């Protein structure tokens, strides 16, 4: 049976990893810190996928970001998606060369759809994840690009249809309102998109503990749950969450360590 | 142990190299030269992207001829991964009709969008073929990571392990020295490490 996925999203900014709350960033530590405090390779064995997002404000340093991605890939045997600031084919090429299995697009989807099509032509639909950053205002979901700073005119439903036509492979649906709060996912946002898309749907924004992840996994047609909450899942947080979720018979992959004995 | 990864400009090669290194295989070369292929103990055909573009690049670089020499004539063990597996089949309907390397009878077609979510992304379980050296020691129902919109069926007995999504399709096969897997062993945690170790140790 196709399993559902637990994804960790690392938020990166100018050489450091960040805790984001409603898209305001707080520095947590650099790659060295991450390796030291998170024993990242161990944590990766509790994850189905890793997403690394470059949320640096202003001009993003793509080579520096790509170099960080290439270091994260070592001894991590899961798919890695990377994105943030991809504007041209060379950016996509560089991230794929640095070990990204997929790229995450956001602003480019609106600003240069032809380039998106070109990337899909070269790397295939399954290599492109479309990130949608949403904010609820007056019972209406508004969509933002440019790290949450610029509202676009699309209606949510219309935008999802537009992305499907573009040919992206997955949707990463993020709630700016819930981002980093640890209050749980935005249920009504998820339902709105879930009803209308036939693409694999990754939900993000708000998960603060394993019961939020478990709850998200139970939503029909949701393909994956993501969290970017470094604080709440520190240390053994993620491995413990995965074990609890497996124990509750949720449909997620169970890697049999005995299949591999070094 | 020398592993050569076929370079035709497509595929995430970095994670395959890093996984082989983790398995203590350090002599890993990415190359498009016959000389490198002839010096290899194992050959890996990777691949991400479009079938038609891939096969035309392979033919433009004469890699089909080189592979014929080392894989068919010299019987060096070959593992195709993802698109690399599909390229070992007869044909694919991805963006028009294209023929493959035709080492096995396998026909590649698209998942039907109204039946299942396309692409097929994530870990899925395998009905493991116990007659396969490639899958030695891997328990039935083991999870592997897939990401693809097209899949292979075969009417021959190509010693396949199957995955079910919409219907049963070829998740892996093994005919003598030629193997392929639709999933990504380099992205499949312990199960993938074991499979790649089997490819190194058992052939």
Tab-separated table of C-alpha atoms in Angstrom:
chain	number	residue	atom	x	y	z
A	1	UNK	CA	0.000	0.000	0.000
A	2	UNK	CA	1.232	3.512	-0.762
A	3	UNK	CA	2.332	4.959	2.541
A	4	UNK	CA	1.781	8.435	3.858
A	5	UNK	CA	4.863	10.480	4.656
A	6	UNK	CA	6.325	12.488	7.522
A	7	UNK	CA	8.478	15.333	6.243
A	8	UNK	CA	10.754	17.703	8.097
A	9	UNK	CA	11.249	21.140	6.597
A	10	UNK	CA	14.481	22.895	7.514
A	11	UNK	CA	14.221	26.648	7.179
A	12	UNK	CA	17.529	28.149	6.074
A	13	UNK	CA	18.614	31.773	6.064
A	14	UNK	CA	22.080	33.135	5.243
A	15	UNK	CA	24.039	30.175	6.562
A	16	UNK	CA	21.811	29.367	9.520
A	17	UNK	CA	18.796	27.229	10.327
A	18	UNK	CA	15.794	29.058	11.663
A	19	UNK	CA	12.648	28.670	13.674
A	20	UNK	CA	9.875	30.441	11.814
A	21	UNK	CA	6.735	31.787	13.423
A	22	UNK	CA	4.165	33.372	11.121
A	23	UNK	CA	7.109	33.802	8.727
A	24	UNK	CA	9.189	35.806	11.235
A	25	UNK	CA	12.526	34.059	11.563
A	26	UNK	CA	14.575	33.339	14.639
A	27	UNK	CA	18.105	31.995	14.287
A	28	UNK	CA	18.670	28.566	15.850
A	29	UNK	CA	22.096	27.511	14.598
A	30	UNK	CA	24.327	26.713	11.646
A	31	UNK	CA	25.027	23.359	9.969
A	32	UNK	CA	27.658	22.464	12.542
A	33	UNK	CA	25.170	23.180	15.318
A	34	UNK	CA	22.537	21.099	13.567
A	35	UNK	CA	24.844	18.108	13.245
A	36	UNK	CA	25.996	18.423	16.842
A	37	UNK	CA	22.600	18.871	18.452
A	38	UNK	CA	20.343	16.895	16.202
A	39	UNK	CA	22.610	14.051	15.083
A	40	UNK	CA	20.892	14.662	11.829
A	41	UNK	CA	21.681	11.298	10.256
A	42	UNK	CA	19.866	9.576	13.126
A	43	UNK	CA	16.857	11.823	12.901
A	44	UNK	CA	16.698	11.200	9.171
A	45	UNK	CA	15.948	7.549	9.901
A	46	UNK	CA	12.663	8.759	11.428
A	47	UNK	CA	11.731	10.764	8.328
A	48	UNK	CA	10.348	9.928	4.922
A	49	UNK	CA	11.620	13.101	3.329
A	50	UNK	CA	13.523	16.258	4.038
A	51	UNK	CA	12.734	19.669	2.606
A	52	UNK	CA	15.231	22.529	2.839
A	53	UNK	CA	13.853	26.000	2.211
A	54	UNK	CA	15.983	29.094	1.701
A	55	UNK	CA	14.064	31.892	3.412
A	56	UNK	CA	16.902	34.450	3.347
A	57	UNK	CA	15.479	37.937	2.926
A	58	UNK	CA	16.307	39.855	-0.226
A	59	UNK	CA	18.862	38.499	-2.694
A	60	UNK	CA	19.433	34.805	-1.913
A	61	UNK	CA	22.932	33.347	-2.218
A	62	UNK	CA	22.217	30.250	-4.318
A	63	UNK	CA	25.763	28.735	-4.400
A	64	UNK	CA	26.037	28.977	-0.610
A	65	UNK	CA	22.586	27.406	-0.176
A	66	UNK	CA	23.411	24.640	-2.681
A	67	UNK	CA	26.611	23.882	-0.817
A	68	UNK	CA	24.630	23.471	2.429
A	69	UNK	CA	22.217	21.117	0.636
A	70	UNK	CA	25.141	19.043	-0.631
A	71	UNK	CA	26.438	18.632	2.927
A	72	UNK	CA	23.023	17.612	4.275
A	73	UNK	CA	22.709	14.847	1.673
A	74	UNK	CA	25.643	12.841	3.028
A	75	UNK	CA	24.575	9.683	4.852
A	76	UNK	CA	20.914	10.639	4.605
A	77	UNK	CA	19.070	8.001	2.569
A	78	UNK	CA	15.795	9.780	1.947
A	79	UNK	CA	14.604	12.172	-0.745
A	80	UNK	CA	15.611	15.781	-0.296
A	81	UNK	CA	13.710	18.695	-1.777
A	82	UNK	CA	15.251	22.142	-1.912
A	83	UNK	CA	13.875	25.517	-2.834
A	84	UNK	CA	13.649	29.212	-2.169
A	85	UNK	CA	14.869	31.801	-4.640
A	86	UNK	CA	14.892	29.618	-7.767
A	87	UNK	CA	14.582	32.078	-10.661
A	88	UNK	CA	16.367	30.452	-13.589
A	89	UNK	CA	17.282	27.049	-14.999
A	90	UNK	CA	20.829	27.328	-13.639
A	91	UNK	CA	19.434	27.600	-10.084
A	92	UNK	CA	17.438	24.398	-10.563
A	93	UNK	CA	20.404	22.654	-12.233
A	94	UNK	CA	22.686	23.632	-9.356
A	95	UNK	CA	20.318	22.303	-6.674
A	96	UNK	CA	19.790	19.006	-8.514
A	97	UNK	CA	23.557	18.681	-8.948
A	98	UNK	CA	24.013	19.368	-5.241
A	99	UNK	CA	21.892	16.341	-4.376
A	100	UNK	CA	18.321	17.639	-4.370
A	101	UNK	CA	15.879	15.022	-5.641
A	102	UNK	CA	13.135	17.602	-6.092
A	103	UNK	CA	12.946	21.358	-6.109
A	104	UNK	CA	10.344	23.531	-4.405
A	105	UNK	CA	8.978	26.470	-6.373
A	106	UNK	CA	6.866	29.376	-5.188
A	107	UNK	CA	7.310	32.876	-6.677
A	108	UNK	CA	8.506	31.475	-10.010
A	109	UNK	CA	5.143	29.726	-10.483
A	110	UNK	CA	3.514	33.122	-10.875
A	111	UNK	CA	6.376	35.205	-12.237
A	112	UNK	CA	7.704	32.883	-14.930
A	113	UNK	CA	5.419	29.946	-15.795
A	114	UNK	CA	7.398	29.293	-19.000
A	115	UNK	CA	10.514	28.653	-16.941
A	116	UNK	CA	8.517	26.268	-14.719
A	117	UNK	CA	7.420	24.346	-17.817
A	118	UNK	CA	11.013	24.244	-19.010
A	119	UNK	CA	12.170	22.807	-15.653
A	120	UNK	CA	9.376	20.208	-15.770
A	121	UNK	CA	10.373	19.283	-19.316
A	122	UNK	CA	13.958	18.667	-18.224
A	123	UNK	CA	13.404	16.996	-14.862
A	124	UNK	CA	9.842	15.657	-14.982
A	125	UNK	CA	6.723	16.601	-13.020
A	126	UNK	CA	7.703	14.385	-10.113
A	127	UNK	CA	10.754	16.595	-9.490
A	128	UNK	CA	8.781	19.788	-8.920
A	129	UNK	CA	6.921	20.661	-5.713
A	130	UNK	CA	4.707	23.757	-5.751
A	131	UNK	CA	4.618	25.657	-2.462
A	132	UNK	CA	1.466	27.643	-1.686
A	133	UNK	CA	1.708	30.068	1.245
A	134	UNK	CA	-1.790	31.023	2.473
A	135	UNK	CA	-3.234	33.448	4.954
A	136	UNK	CA	-6.871	33.638	6.043
A	137	UNK	CA	-8.485	37.052	5.764
A	138	UNK	CA	-12.240	37.681	6.034
A	139	UNK	CA	-13.112	33.999	5.469
A	140	UNK	CA	-11.015	33.981	2.347
A	141	UNK	CA	-7.617	32.388	1.751
A	142	UNK	CA	-5.135	34.806	0.267
A	143	UNK	CA	-2.006	33.531	-1.469
A	144	UNK	CA	1.426	35.054	-0.959
A	145	UNK	CA	4.740	34.788	-2.805
A	146	UNK	CA	8.173	36.295	-2.058
A	147	UNK	CA	8.499	34.704	1.393
A	148	UNK	CA	5.014	35.807	2.385
A	149	UNK	CA	5.582	39.449	1.478
A	150	UNK	CA	3.552	39.813	-1.718
A	151	UNK	CA	-0.099	38.908	-2.120
A	152	UNK	CA	-1.174	37.646	-5.529
A	153	UNK	CA	-4.594	38.023	-7.107
A	154	UNK	CA	-5.480	34.349	-7.604
A	155	UNK	CA	-8.337	32.711	-5.731
A	156	UNK	CA	-7.093	29.560	-3.996
A	157	UNK	CA	-9.160	27.147	-6.112
A	158	UNK	CA	-8.248	28.935	-9.296
A	159	UNK	CA	-4.565	28.835	-8.301
A	160	UNK	CA	-4.576	25.090	-7.622
A	161	UNK	CA	-6.146	24.501	-11.052
A	162	UNK	CA	-3.469	26.737	-12.588
A	163	UNK	CA	-0.690	24.720	-10.920
A	164	UNK	CA	-2.161	21.429	-12.106
A	165	UNK	CA	-2.196	22.763	-15.657
A	166	UNK	CA	1.430	23.876	-15.320
A	167	UNK	CA	2.253	20.242	-14.572
A	168	UNK	CA	3.813	20.366	-11.098
A	169	UNK	CA	4.152	17.049	-9.262
A	170	UNK	CA	3.085	17.856	-5.703
A	171	UNK	CA	1.587	20.644	-3.627
A	172	UNK	CA	3.184	21.864	-0.378
A	173	UNK	CA	0.318	23.718	1.305
A	174	UNK	CA	1.501	26.028	4.041
A	175	UNK	CA	-0.520	28.175	6.441
A	176	UNK	CA	1.225	31.442	7.341
A	177	UNK	CA	-1.262	31.907	10.200
A	178	UNK	CA	-0.371	28.559	11.788
A	179	UNK	CA	3.338	28.562	10.844
A	180	UNK	CA	5.497	27.834	13.880
A	181	UNK	CA	2.637	28.178	16.357
A	182	UNK	CA	2.452	24.509	17.316
A	183	UNK	CA	-1.345	24.874	17.486
A	184	UNK	CA	-2.082	22.230	14.831
A	185	UNK	CA	-2.759	22.321	11.107
A	186	UNK	CA	-5.276	24.631	9.420
A	187	UNK	CA	-8.059	22.107	8.915
A	188	UNK	CA	-10.306	24.243	6.724
A	189	UNK	CA	-7.439	25.281	4.440
A	190	UNK	CA	-6.517	21.610	3.984
A	191	UNK	CA	-10.098	20.623	3.261
A	192	UNK	CA	-10.502	23.407	0.716
A	193	UNK	CA	-7.514	22.223	-1.325
A	194	UNK	CA	-7.981	18.518	-0.653
A	195	UNK	CA	-11.418	18.557	-2.278
A	196	UNK	CA	-10.198	20.011	-5.545
A	197	UNK	CA	-6.746	18.600	-6.254
A	198	UNK	CA	-5.718	15.269	-7.666
A	199	UNK	CA	-2.051	15.976	-6.929
A	200	UNK	CA	-0.202	14.511	-3.942
A	201	UNK	CA	-0.801	16.992	-1.114
A	202	UNK	CA	1.751	17.841	1.597
A	203	UNK	CA	0.309	19.858	4.491
A	204	UNK	CA	2.428	22.262	6.516
A	205	UNK	CA	2.143	24.933	9.156
A	206	UNK	CA	1.139	24.393	12.775
A	207	UNK	CA	2.215	20.885	13.790
A	208	UNK	CA	3.658	21.064	17.298
A	209	UNK	CA	3.528	17.489	18.528
A	210	UNK	CA	3.057	13.925	17.308
A	211	UNK	CA	-0.713	14.017	17.732
A	212	UNK	CA	-0.889	16.875	15.202
A	213	UNK	CA	1.142	14.775	12.763
A	214	UNK	CA	-1.034	11.713	13.455
A	215	UNK	CA	-4.175	13.776	12.986
A	216	UNK	CA	-2.897	15.135	9.662
A	217	UNK	CA	-2.051	11.622	8.464
A	218	UNK	CA	-5.635	10.535	9.104
A	219	UNK	CA	-7.064	13.098	6.665
A	220	UNK	CA	-8.138	11.246	3.564
A	221	UNK	CA	-6.170	12.136	0.430
A	222	UNK	CA	-3.468	13.969	2.359
A	223	UNK	CA	-0.224	12.385	1.133
A	224	UNK	CA	2.210	13.808	3.662
A	225	UNK	CA	2.461	15.865	6.826
A	226	UNK	CA	5.285	18.358	7.258
A	227	UNK	CA	6.689	20.225	10.211
A	228	UNK	CA	9.399	22.873	10.361
A	229	UNK	CA	9.309	23.131	14.113
A	230	UNK	CA	12.922	22.682	15.261
A	231	UNK	CA	12.072	23.536	18.878
A	232	UNK	CA	9.217	21.100	19.353
A	233	UNK	CA	10.939	18.164	17.693
A	234	UNK	CA	14.364	18.601	19.231
A	235	UNK	CA	16.485	15.599	20.263
A	236	UNK	CA	14.505	12.376	20.058
A	237	UNK	CA	11.266	14.217	19.301
A	238	UNK	CA	10.922	12.989	15.732
A	239	UNK	CA	12.014	9.349	16.262
A	240	UNK	CA	9.633	9.124	19.232
A	241	UNK	CA	6.803	10.669	17.231
A	242	UNK	CA	7.341	8.181	14.416
A	243	UNK	CA	7.382	5.207	16.786
A	244	UNK	CA	4.145	6.328	18.414
A	245	UNK	CA	2.516	6.842	15.032
A	246	UNK	CA	3.641	3.395	13.814
A	247	UNK	CA	2.378	1.846	17.049
A	248	UNK	CA	-1.054	3.378	16.395
A	249	UNK	CA	-1.169	1.520	13.031
A	250	UNK	CA	-1.022	4.620	10.899
A	251	UNK	CA	-0.144	3.887	7.280
A	252	UNK	CA	3.512	4.973	7.231
A	253	UNK	CA	6.642	3.128	6.131
A	254	UNK	CA	8.350	0.890	8.628
A	255	UNK	CA	11.990	0.273	7.747
A	256	UNK	CA	13.046	-3.061	8.968
A	257	UNK	CA	16.519	-2.506	10.360
A	258	UNK	CA	17.097	-6.269	10.319
A	259	UNK	CA	16.909	-6.141	6.518
A	260	UNK	CA	20.195	-4.285	6.673
A	261	UNK	CA	22.956	-5.492	8.932
A	262	UNK	CA	25.773	-3.201	7.930
B	1	UNK	CA	35.108	-3.177	-6.393
B	2	UNK	CA	34.719	-0.511	-9.044
B	3	UNK	CA	31.308	0.920	-9.826
B	4	UNK	CA	30.724	3.055	-12.900
B	5	UNK	CA	27.589	5.200	-13.081
B	6	UNK	CA	26.555	5.879	-16.668
B	7	UNK	CA	26.656	9.620	-17.361
B	8	UNK	CA	24.174	10.821	-19.946
B	9	UNK	CA	23.426	14.103	-18.227
B	10	UNK	CA	20.280	13.054	-16.359
B	11	UNK	CA	19.723	11.741	-12.871
B	12	UNK	CA	20.532	12.533	-9.307
B	13	UNK	CA	23.894	10.863	-9.168
B	14	UNK	CA	25.122	12.447	-5.970
B	15	UNK	CA	22.891	10.453	-3.629
B	16	UNK	CA	23.793	7.182	-5.382
B	17	UNK	CA	27.508	7.925	-4.940
B	18	UNK	CA	27.041	8.870	-1.298
B	19	UNK	CA	25.080	5.664	-0.618
B	20	UNK	CA	27.763	3.500	-2.266
B	21	UNK	CA	30.422	5.280	-0.198
B	22	UNK	CA	28.416	4.493	2.945
B	23	UNK	CA	28.514	0.824	1.870
B	24	UNK	CA	32.319	1.090	1.726
B	25	UNK	CA	32.440	1.180	-2.050
B	26	UNK	CA	34.770	4.091	-2.699
B	27	UNK	CA	35.858	3.462	-6.276
B	28	UNK	CA	32.832	5.087	-7.907
B	29	UNK	CA	33.161	6.831	-11.270
B	30	UNK	CA	30.598	8.771	-13.252
B	31	UNK	CA	31.507	8.339	-16.892
B	32	UNK	CA	30.370	8.056	-20.495
B	33	UNK	CA	33.484	6.304	-21.832
B	34	UNK	CA	33.729	2.710	-23.039
B	35	UNK	CA	37.107	2.444	-21.381
B	36	UNK	CA	35.590	3.219	-17.961
B	37	UNK	CA	32.740	0.754	-18.541
B	38	UNK	CA	35.226	-1.979	-19.453
B	39	UNK	CA	37.141	-1.409	-16.228
B	40	UNK	CA	33.970	-1.629	-14.090
B	41	UNK	CA	32.853	-4.471	-11.842
B	42	UNK	CA	29.323	-3.063	-11.632
B	43	UNK	CA	27.456	-0.596	-13.828
B	44	UNK	CA	24.551	1.582	-12.721
B	45	UNK	CA	22.195	3.300	-15.164
B	46	UNK	CA	20.497	6.127	-13.237
B	47	UNK	CA	17.820	8.445	-14.519
B	48	UNK	CA	15.334	11.120	-13.658
B	49	UNK	CA	13.226	12.894	-16.239
B	50	UNK	CA	11.893	12.207	-19.668
B	51	UNK	CA	12.296	8.800	-21.401
B	52	UNK	CA	12.506	10.199	-24.953
B	53	UNK	CA	15.144	12.750	-24.041
B	54	UNK	CA	17.134	10.148	-22.108
B	55	UNK	CA	17.234	7.537	-24.870
B	56	UNK	CA	18.165	10.107	-27.498
B	57	UNK	CA	21.059	11.339	-25.334
B	58	UNK	CA	22.167	7.750	-24.758
B	59	UNK	CA	22.166	7.083	-28.505
B	60	UNK	CA	23.823	10.411	-29.347
B	61	UNK	CA	26.704	9.487	-27.035
B	62	UNK	CA	26.850	5.898	-28.404
B	63	UNK	CA	26.241	4.634	-24.867
B	64	UNK	CA	23.823	2.032	-26.284
B	65	UNK	CA	26.724	0.496	-28.225
B	66	UNK	CA	29.053	0.633	-25.224
B	67	UNK	CA	26.445	-0.965	-22.949
B	68	UNK	CA	25.842	-3.672	-25.556
B	69	UNK	CA	29.563	-4.494	-25.388
B	70	UNK	CA	29.949	-4.594	-21.618
B	71	UNK	CA	26.512	-5.749	-20.462
B	72	UNK	CA	25.383	-8.111	-23.242
B	73	UNK	CA	28.746	-9.388	-24.558
B	74	UNK	CA	30.909	-9.205	-21.424
B	75	UNK	CA	28.022	-9.898	-18.982
B	76	UNK	CA	28.952	-7.220	-16.474
B	77	UNK	CA	26.242	-6.737	-13.807
B	78	UNK	CA	23.986	-3.765	-14.596
B	79	UNK	CA	21.428	-2.063	-12.357
B	80	UNK	CA	18.953	0.425	-13.837
B	81	UNK	CA	17.326	2.774	-11.333
B	82	UNK	CA	13.935	4.485	-11.894
B	83	UNK	CA	14.011	5.865	-15.464
B	84	UNK	CA	17.220	3.837	-15.820
B	85	UNK	CA	15.150	0.670	-15.310
B	86	UNK	CA	12.504	1.771	-17.795
B	87	UNK	CA	15.195	2.405	-20.425
B	88	UNK	CA	16.101	-1.316	-20.278
B	89	UNK	CA	12.621	-2.187	-21.595
B	90	UNK	CA	11.167	-2.274	-25.093
B	91	UNK	CA	9.341	1.024	-25.237
B	92	UNK	CA	7.689	3.922	-23.430
B	93	UNK	CA	4.684	6.082	-24.285
B	94	UNK	CA	6.111	9.120	-22.424
B	95	UNK	CA	5.708	12.173	-24.717
B	96	UNK	CA	5.201	10.047	-27.841
B	97	UNK	CA	6.432	6.531	-28.595
B	98	UNK	CA	10.095	5.741	-28.002
B	99	UNK	CA	11.962	2.462	-28.074
B	100	UNK	CA	14.317	1.516	-25.248
B	101	UNK	CA	17.464	-0.600	-25.023
B	102	UNK	CA	15.228	-3.714	-25.203
B	103	UNK	CA	17.245	-5.927	-22.832
B	104	UNK	CA	13.955	-7.179	-21.351
B	105	UNK	CA	10.371	-7.378	-22.528
B	106	UNK	CA	8.925	-4.420	-20.652
B	107	UNK	CA	6.456	-1.833	-21.856
B	108	UNK	CA	6.178	1.528	-20.088
B	109	UNK	CA	2.881	3.431	-19.897
B	110	UNK	CA	1.383	6.177	-17.728
B	111	UNK	CA	-0.694	5.734	-14.590
B	112	UNK	CA	-4.277	6.784	-15.219
B	113	UNK	CA	-4.955	10.082	-13.530
B	114	UNK	CA	-8.595	9.363	-12.723
B	115	UNK	CA	-7.741	6.090	-10.993
B	116	UNK	CA	-4.926	7.198	-8.671
B	117	UNK	CA	-2.958	10.311	-7.767
B	118	UNK	CA	-0.214	10.889	-10.316
B	119	UNK	CA	2.753	10.970	-9.816
B	120	UNK	CA	3.058	7.920	-7.562
B	121	UNK	CA	5.145	9.433	-4.776
B	122	UNK	CA	6.282	7.983	-1.497
B	123	UNK	CA	7.160	4.710	0.139
B	124	UNK	CA	5.211	1.725	-1.116
B	125	UNK	CA	5.391	-1.945	-0.287
B	126	UNK	CA	6.885	-4.610	-2.540
B	127	UNK	CA	5.768	-8.160	-3.172
B	128	UNK	CA	9.277	-9.542	-2.970
B	129	UNK	CA	10.400	-12.223	-5.408
B	130	UNK	CA	12.301	-14.688	-3.242
B	131	UNK	CA	14.059	-16.069	-6.311
B	132	UNK	CA	16.022	-12.841	-6.734
B	133	UNK	CA	19.622	-12.263	-5.646
B	134	UNK	CA	18.935	-8.543	-5.725
B	135	UNK	CA	16.202	-8.860	-3.081
B	136	UNK	CA	18.023	-11.399	-0.900
B	137	UNK	CA	17.147	-10.959	2.774
B	138	UNK	CA	14.546	-8.294	2.101
B	139	UNK	CA	11.268	-9.176	3.756
B	140	UNK	CA	8.027	-9.382	1.793
B	141	UNK	CA	6.087	-6.131	2.092
B	142	UNK	CA	9.239	-4.048	2.578
B	143	UNK	CA	8.877	-0.325	1.833
B	144	UNK	CA	10.797	1.440	-0.942
B	145	UNK	CA	10.627	5.030	-2.178
B	146	UNK	CA	8.959	5.644	-5.543
B	147	UNK	CA	8.507	8.829	-7.524
B	148	UNK	CA	7.237	8.367	-11.087
B	149	UNK	CA	4.281	8.863	-13.411
B	150	UNK	CA	5.054	5.993	-15.803
B	151	UNK	CA	5.427	2.318	-14.946
B	152	UNK	CA	6.492	-0.938	-16.592
B	153	UNK	CA	4.560	-4.124	-17.241
B	154	UNK	CA	6.053	-7.304	-18.683
B	155	UNK	CA	4.429	-10.306	-20.295
B	156	UNK	CA	7.596	-12.360	-19.843
B	157	UNK	CA	8.895	-13.919	-16.686
B	158	UNK	CA	11.630	-11.406	-15.961
B	159	UNK	CA	11.890	-12.564	-12.368
B	160	UNK	CA	10.039	-9.523	-11.180
B	161	UNK	CA	9.109	-8.149	-7.792
B	162	UNK	CA	5.845	-6.234	-7.960
B	163	UNK	CA	4.318	-3.105	-6.492
B	164	UNK	CA	0.604	-2.358	-6.531
B	165	UNK	CA	-0.630	1.117	-7.463
B	166	UNK	CA	-3.669	1.167	-9.726
B	167	UNK	CA	-2.484	-2.322	-10.728
B	168	UNK	CA	0.565	-4.556	-10.250
B	169	UNK	CA	3.594	-3.154	-12.041
B	170	UNK	CA	7.291	-4.049	-12.180
B	171	UNK	CA	9.041	-2.723	-9.055
B	172	UNK	CA	12.199	-4.683	-9.781
B	173	UNK	CA	13.464	-7.403	-12.109
B	174	UNK	CA	16.517	-9.596	-12.531
B	175	UNK	CA	17.488	-11.498	-15.661
B	176	UNK	CA	20.975	-12.991	-15.357
B	177	UNK	CA	23.364	-10.028	-14.999
B	178	UNK	CA	20.729	-7.387	-15.811
B	179	UNK	CA	18.613	-5.858	-13.037
B	180	UNK	CA	16.366	-2.879	-12.664
B	181	UNK	CA	14.363	-1.197	-9.916
B	182	UNK	CA	11.617	1.359	-10.395
B	183	UNK	CA	12.094	2.755	-6.889
B	184	UNK	CA	15.126	4.632	-5.579
B	185	UNK	CA	17.216	2.325	-3.357
B	186	UNK	CA	19.492	5.275	-2.532
B	187	UNK	CA	16.450	7.035	-0.997
B	188	UNK	CA	14.911	4.019	0.743
B	189	UNK	CA	16.610	3.915	4.140
B	190	UNK	CA	17.783	0.476	5.405
B	191	UNK	CA	15.848	-1.443	2.747
B	192	UNK	CA	17.593	0.423	-0.041
B	193	UNK	CA	21.004	0.024	1.583
B	194	UNK	CA	20.446	-3.734	1.704
B	195	UNK	CA	19.374	-3.871	-1.941
B	196	UNK	CA	22.428	-1.967	-3.140
B	197	UNK	CA	24.635	-4.122	-0.930
B	198	UNK	CA	23.094	-7.192	-2.594
B	199	UNK	CA	23.903	-5.741	-6.027
B	200	UNK	CA	27.519	-5.293	-4.936
B	201	UNK	CA	27.895	-8.638	-3.109
B	202	UNK	CA	25.724	-11.143	-5.011
B	203	UNK	CA	26.541	-10.684	-8.684
